[in-house]
Amino acid sequence: MLSSAIAGFVASAVLIIAIGAQNAFVLRQGLRREHVLPVVLTCALSDLALISAGIAGLGAVLTAQPTLITAIRWAGAAFLIGYAVLAARRALRPQAALDPAAQAPTTLRATLLTCLALTYLNPHVYLDTVLLLGSVAQQHASRWAFGLGAAAASLSWFFALGVGARRLAPLLARPAAWRILDGSIALVMAALGVMLVVQA
């Protein structure tokens, strides 16, 4: 069981640590020090649910429904490109938006809805978390121990990213740094959105 849990932790960490929509959003919330714990828990619990679904066999169901995957790709592409436009606007207007302390606080509901959209409208979540981790888990003697290890990696990463972002605050105290951050987020989101359009 321990070896399966460790394998799950490593496999999940490799997939999660790559820069993506979720990570960029958690980092920004951590830097703003706004609804950090709810966002971290939402991301971690979503991963737990998706990993569990993959281990339970949802991956096989999705594989048999290519039309559903295509629809998810288009919805995800539209959302990611829209989010990229918003990030680009923040980068181009540093006085109005780059200082997190100067921004109007976002409600918890709006923040969590954005977090859920970034999670569930991203087809890579289903391809990586459900299909890939689900299929790898089936190769282990204790597939649920693998799943627990994968979920632990997710919780550890999002917590470190959300809480650890505060340590970057002095570095990002300058408007130029926030412009670079938001510009990078815009590029990542736009690139992911375009990739989804091409794949669809």
mmCIF file of C-alpha atoms in Angstrom:
data_model
loop_
_atom_site.group_PDB
_atom_site.id
_atom_site.type_symbol
_atom_site.label_atom_id
_atom_site.label_comp_id
_atom_site.label_asym_id
_atom_site.label_seq_id
_atom_site.Cartn_x
_atom_site.Cartn_y
_atom_site.Cartn_z
ATOM 1 C CA MET A 1 0.000 0.000 0.000
ATOM 2 C CA LEU A 2 2.790 2.420 0.871
ATOM 3 C CA SER A 3 4.528 1.929 -2.470
ATOM 4 C CA SER A 4 1.225 2.526 -4.285
ATOM 5 C CA ALA A 5 0.595 5.703 -2.262
ATOM 6 C CA ILE A 6 4.091 7.011 -3.028
ATOM 7 C CA ALA A 7 3.643 6.231 -6.724
ATOM 8 C CA GLY A 8 0.333 8.110 -6.684
ATOM 9 C CA PHE A 9 1.909 11.101 -4.940
ATOM 10 C CA VAL A 10 4.735 11.309 -7.493
ATOM 11 C CA ALA A 11 2.472 10.814 -10.526
ATOM 12 C CA SER A 12 0.022 13.468 -9.340
ATOM 13 C CA ALA A 13 2.771 15.946 -8.438
ATOM 14 C CA VAL A 14 4.315 15.686 -11.911
ATOM 15 C CA LEU A 15 0.975 16.535 -13.517
ATOM 16 C CA ILE A 16 -0.094 19.281 -11.092
ATOM 17 C CA ILE A 17 3.121 21.296 -10.787
ATOM 18 C CA ALA A 18 3.118 22.247 -14.468
ATOM 19 C CA ILE A 19 1.951 25.849 -14.922
ATOM 20 C CA GLY A 20 -1.731 25.931 -15.734
ATOM 21 C CA ALA A 21 -4.971 27.800 -15.218
ATOM 22 C CA GLN A 22 -5.593 26.463 -11.706
ATOM 23 C CA ASN A 23 -2.066 27.183 -10.512
ATOM 24 C CA ALA A 24 -2.101 30.729 -11.878
ATOM 25 C CA PHE A 25 -5.421 31.435 -10.163
ATOM 26 C CA VAL A 26 -4.314 29.983 -6.804
ATOM 27 C CA LEU A 27 -1.071 31.975 -6.989
ATOM 28 C CA ARG A 28 -2.929 35.209 -7.662
ATOM 29 C CA GLN A 29 -5.366 34.604 -4.816
ATOM 30 C CA GLY A 30 -2.453 33.836 -2.506
ATOM 31 C CA LEU A 31 -0.748 37.075 -3.455
ATOM 32 C CA ARG A 32 -3.987 38.980 -2.877
ATOM 33 C CA ARG A 33 -4.458 37.086 0.442
ATOM 34 C CA GLU A 34 -8.090 36.710 -0.503
ATOM 35 C CA HIS A 35 -10.162 33.545 0.135
ATOM 36 C CA VAL A 36 -6.960 31.484 0.000
ATOM 37 C CA LEU A 37 -8.065 28.539 2.158
ATOM 38 C CA PRO A 38 -11.453 28.079 0.396
ATOM 39 C CA VAL A 39 -9.709 28.191 -2.992
ATOM 40 C CA VAL A 40 -7.042 25.688 -1.910
ATOM 41 C CA LEU A 41 -9.673 23.323 -0.480
ATOM 42 C CA THR A 42 -11.852 23.656 -3.587
ATOM 43 C CA CYS A 43 -8.949 22.722 -5.857
ATOM 44 C CA ALA A 44 -7.804 19.844 -3.632
ATOM 45 C CA LEU A 45 -11.303 18.418 -3.119
ATOM 46 C CA SER A 46 -12.034 18.706 -6.839
ATOM 47 C CA ASP A 47 -8.887 16.735 -7.590
ATOM 48 C CA LEU A 48 -9.865 14.147 -4.982
ATOM 49 C CA ALA A 49 -13.286 13.751 -6.621
ATOM 50 C CA LEU A 50 -11.806 13.502 -10.126
ATOM 51 C CA ILE A 51 -9.083 11.052 -9.067
ATOM 52 C CA SER A 52 -11.679 8.896 -7.317
ATOM 53 C CA ALA A 53 -13.922 8.991 -10.385
ATOM 54 C CA GLY A 54 -11.022 7.924 -12.591
ATOM 55 C CA ILE A 55 -10.133 5.017 -10.313
ATOM 56 C CA ALA A 56 -13.803 3.994 -10.161
ATOM 57 C CA GLY A 57 -13.982 3.772 -13.950
ATOM 58 C CA LEU A 58 -15.207 7.154 -15.256
ATOM 59 C CA GLY A 59 -12.225 7.233 -17.627
ATOM 60 C CA ALA A 60 -13.688 4.362 -19.646
ATOM 61 C CA VAL A 61 -17.033 6.176 -19.881
ATOM 62 C CA LEU A 62 -15.395 9.395 -21.148
ATOM 63 C CA THR A 63 -13.320 7.481 -23.680
ATOM 64 C CA ALA A 64 -16.538 6.059 -25.119
ATOM 65 C CA GLN A 65 -18.056 9.560 -25.491
ATOM 66 C CA PRO A 66 -15.740 11.598 -27.785
ATOM 67 C CA THR A 67 -18.520 14.132 -28.457
ATOM 68 C CA LEU A 68 -18.621 15.031 -24.763
ATOM 69 C CA ILE A 69 -14.840 15.562 -24.689
ATOM 70 C CA THR A 70 -15.116 17.842 -27.750
ATOM 71 C CA ALA A 71 -17.854 19.915 -26.104
ATOM 72 C CA ILE A 72 -15.753 20.277 -22.957
ATOM 73 C CA ARG A 73 -12.786 21.390 -25.076
ATOM 74 C CA TRP A 74 -14.797 24.197 -26.741
ATOM 75 C CA ALA A 75 -16.275 25.409 -23.452
ATOM 76 C CA GLY A 76 -12.863 25.339 -21.810
ATOM 77 C CA ALA A 77 -11.248 27.196 -24.712
ATOM 78 C CA ALA A 78 -13.849 29.978 -24.563
ATOM 79 C CA PHE A 79 -13.431 30.382 -20.802
ATOM 80 C CA LEU A 80 -9.615 30.340 -20.863
ATOM 81 C CA ILE A 81 -9.378 32.868 -23.687
ATOM 82 C CA GLY A 82 -11.857 35.134 -21.886
ATOM 83 C CA TYR A 83 -9.807 34.889 -18.691
ATOM 84 C CA ALA A 84 -6.654 35.651 -20.721
ATOM 85 C CA VAL A 85 -8.254 38.857 -22.002
ATOM 86 C CA LEU A 86 -9.046 39.951 -18.430
ATOM 87 C CA ALA A 87 -5.473 39.214 -17.302
ATOM 88 C CA ALA A 88 -4.089 41.140 -20.283
ATOM 89 C CA ARG A 89 -6.263 44.136 -19.390
ATOM 90 C CA ARG A 90 -4.902 44.066 -15.828
ATOM 91 C CA ALA A 91 -1.347 43.954 -17.192
ATOM 92 C CA LEU A 92 -1.982 46.951 -19.443
ATOM 93 C CA ARG A 93 -3.531 49.010 -16.622
ATOM 94 C CA PRO A 94 -1.155 48.632 -13.671
ATOM 95 C CA GLN A 95 -2.373 51.656 -11.764
ATOM 96 C CA ALA A 96 -5.914 50.336 -11.770
ATOM 97 C CA ALA A 97 -5.330 46.678 -11.189
ATOM 98 C CA LEU A 98 -1.813 45.508 -10.457
ATOM 99 C CA ASP A 99 -1.677 46.330 -6.759
ATOM 100 C CA PRO A 100 -3.753 43.590 -5.091
ATOM 101 C CA ALA A 101 -4.338 45.726 -2.023
ATOM 102 C CA ALA A 102 -5.827 48.467 -4.189
ATOM 103 C CA GLN A 103 -8.317 46.177 -5.885
ATOM 104 C CA ALA A 104 -11.867 45.875 -4.687
ATOM 105 C CA PRO A 105 -12.301 42.578 -2.835
ATOM 106 C CA THR A 106 -14.000 39.782 -4.735
ATOM 107 C CA THR A 107 -16.850 37.949 -3.054
ATOM 108 C CA LEU A 108 -16.257 34.390 -1.900
ATOM 109 C CA ARG A 109 -19.021 33.155 -4.200
ATOM 110 C CA ALA A 110 -17.530 34.801 -7.299
ATOM 111 C CA THR A 111 -14.060 33.556 -6.390
ATOM 112 C CA LEU A 112 -15.199 29.959 -5.922
ATOM 113 C CA LEU A 113 -17.257 30.021 -9.126
ATOM 114 C CA THR A 114 -14.166 31.158 -11.037
ATOM 115 C CA CYS A 115 -12.102 28.458 -9.330
ATOM 116 C CA LEU A 116 -14.657 25.766 -10.217
ATOM 117 C CA ALA A 117 -14.839 26.972 -13.814
ATOM 118 C CA LEU A 118 -11.046 26.908 -14.170
ATOM 119 C CA THR A 119 -11.105 23.376 -12.783
ATOM 120 C CA TYR A 120 -14.044 21.712 -14.523
ATOM 121 C CA LEU A 121 -13.975 23.573 -17.860
ATOM 122 C CA ASN A 122 -10.381 22.508 -18.427
ATOM 123 C CA PRO A 123 -10.360 19.318 -20.535
ATOM 124 C CA HIS A 124 -6.823 18.543 -19.390
ATOM 125 C CA VAL A 125 -8.293 17.891 -15.936
ATOM 126 C CA TYR A 126 -10.271 15.013 -17.387
ATOM 127 C CA LEU A 127 -7.499 13.793 -19.660
ATOM 128 C CA ASP A 128 -4.788 13.902 -16.987
ATOM 129 C CA THR A 129 -6.565 13.456 -13.668
ATOM 130 C CA VAL A 130 -9.400 11.128 -14.670
ATOM 131 C CA LEU A 131 -8.039 9.183 -17.643
ATOM 132 C CA LEU A 132 -4.281 9.105 -17.014
ATOM 133 C CA LEU A 133 -4.189 8.793 -13.215
ATOM 134 C CA GLY A 134 -7.196 6.487 -13.311
ATOM 135 C CA SER A 135 -5.512 4.123 -15.764
ATOM 136 C CA VAL A 136 -2.178 4.192 -13.917
ATOM 137 C CA ALA A 137 -3.963 3.428 -10.631
ATOM 138 C CA GLN A 138 -5.409 0.254 -12.157
ATOM 139 C CA GLN A 139 -1.869 -1.090 -12.544
ATOM 140 C CA HIS A 140 -1.229 -0.998 -8.789
ATOM 141 C CA ALA A 141 -2.191 -3.677 -6.308
ATOM 142 C CA SER A 142 -3.816 -1.043 -4.096
ATOM 143 C CA ARG A 143 -5.408 1.421 -6.517
ATOM 144 C CA TRP A 144 -7.156 3.382 -3.746
ATOM 145 C CA ALA A 145 -3.870 3.838 -1.885
ATOM 146 C CA PHE A 146 -2.526 5.221 -5.173
ATOM 147 C CA GLY A 147 -5.498 7.581 -5.257
ATOM 148 C CA LEU A 148 -4.903 8.762 -1.697
ATOM 149 C CA GLY A 149 -1.268 9.462 -2.525
ATOM 150 C CA ALA A 150 -2.315 11.413 -5.620
ATOM 151 C CA ALA A 151 -4.845 13.424 -3.606
ATOM 152 C CA ALA A 152 -2.219 14.146 -0.933
ATOM 153 C CA ALA A 153 0.098 15.560 -3.608
ATOM 154 C CA SER A 154 -2.698 17.807 -4.852
ATOM 155 C CA LEU A 155 -3.502 19.141 -1.373
ATOM 156 C CA SER A 156 0.195 19.682 -0.567
ATOM 157 C CA TRP A 157 0.859 21.548 -3.795
ATOM 158 C CA PHE A 158 -2.149 23.859 -3.708
ATOM 159 C CA PHE A 159 -1.621 24.647 -0.023
ATOM 160 C CA ALA A 160 2.074 25.426 -0.624
ATOM 161 C CA LEU A 161 1.205 27.566 -3.644
ATOM 162 C CA GLY A 162 -1.597 29.503 -1.964
ATOM 163 C CA VAL A 163 0.077 30.073 1.396
ATOM 164 C CA GLY A 164 3.625 30.305 0.025
ATOM 165 C CA ALA A 165 2.611 33.070 -2.371
ATOM 166 C CA ARG A 166 2.749 35.483 0.565
ATOM 167 C CA ARG A 167 6.516 35.094 0.630
ATOM 168 C CA LEU A 168 6.596 36.494 -2.901
ATOM 169 C CA ALA A 169 4.717 39.634 -1.856
ATOM 170 C CA PRO A 170 7.862 41.778 -1.326
ATOM 171 C CA LEU A 171 9.117 40.766 -4.765
ATOM 172 C CA LEU A 172 5.775 41.620 -6.329
ATOM 173 C CA ALA A 173 5.309 44.907 -4.489
ATOM 174 C CA ARG A 174 6.287 46.831 -7.619
ATOM 175 C CA PRO A 175 3.734 47.472 -10.404
ATOM 176 C CA ALA A 176 6.206 46.180 -13.015
ATOM 177 C CA ALA A 177 6.316 42.786 -11.302
ATOM 178 C CA TRP A 178 2.520 42.529 -11.295
ATOM 179 C CA ARG A 179 2.477 43.538 -14.955
ATOM 180 C CA ILE A 180 4.844 40.654 -15.724
ATOM 181 C CA LEU A 181 2.785 38.230 -13.622
ATOM 182 C CA ASP A 182 -0.532 39.172 -15.223
ATOM 183 C CA GLY A 183 1.068 39.224 -18.661
ATOM 184 C CA SER A 184 2.412 35.721 -18.064
ATOM 185 C CA ILE A 185 -0.990 34.522 -16.858
ATOM 186 C CA ALA A 186 -2.597 35.999 -19.985
ATOM 187 C CA LEU A 187 -0.103 34.210 -22.240
ATOM 188 C CA VAL A 188 -0.541 30.865 -20.446
ATOM 189 C CA MET A 189 -4.344 31.081 -20.527
ATOM 190 C CA ALA A 190 -4.411 32.171 -24.181
ATOM 191 C CA ALA A 191 -1.982 29.419 -25.196
ATOM 192 C CA LEU A 192 -4.064 26.774 -23.395
ATOM 193 C CA GLY A 193 -7.244 28.118 -24.978
ATOM 194 C CA VAL A 194 -5.757 28.107 -28.495
ATOM 195 C CA MET A 195 -4.419 24.574 -27.952
ATOM 196 C CA LEU A 196 -7.912 23.420 -27.021
ATOM 197 C CA VAL A 197 -9.395 25.043 -30.138
ATOM 198 C CA VAL A 198 -6.802 23.304 -32.328
ATOM 199 C CA GLN A 199 -7.384 19.945 -30.598
ATOM 200 C CA ALA A 200 -11.154 20.304 -30.913
#
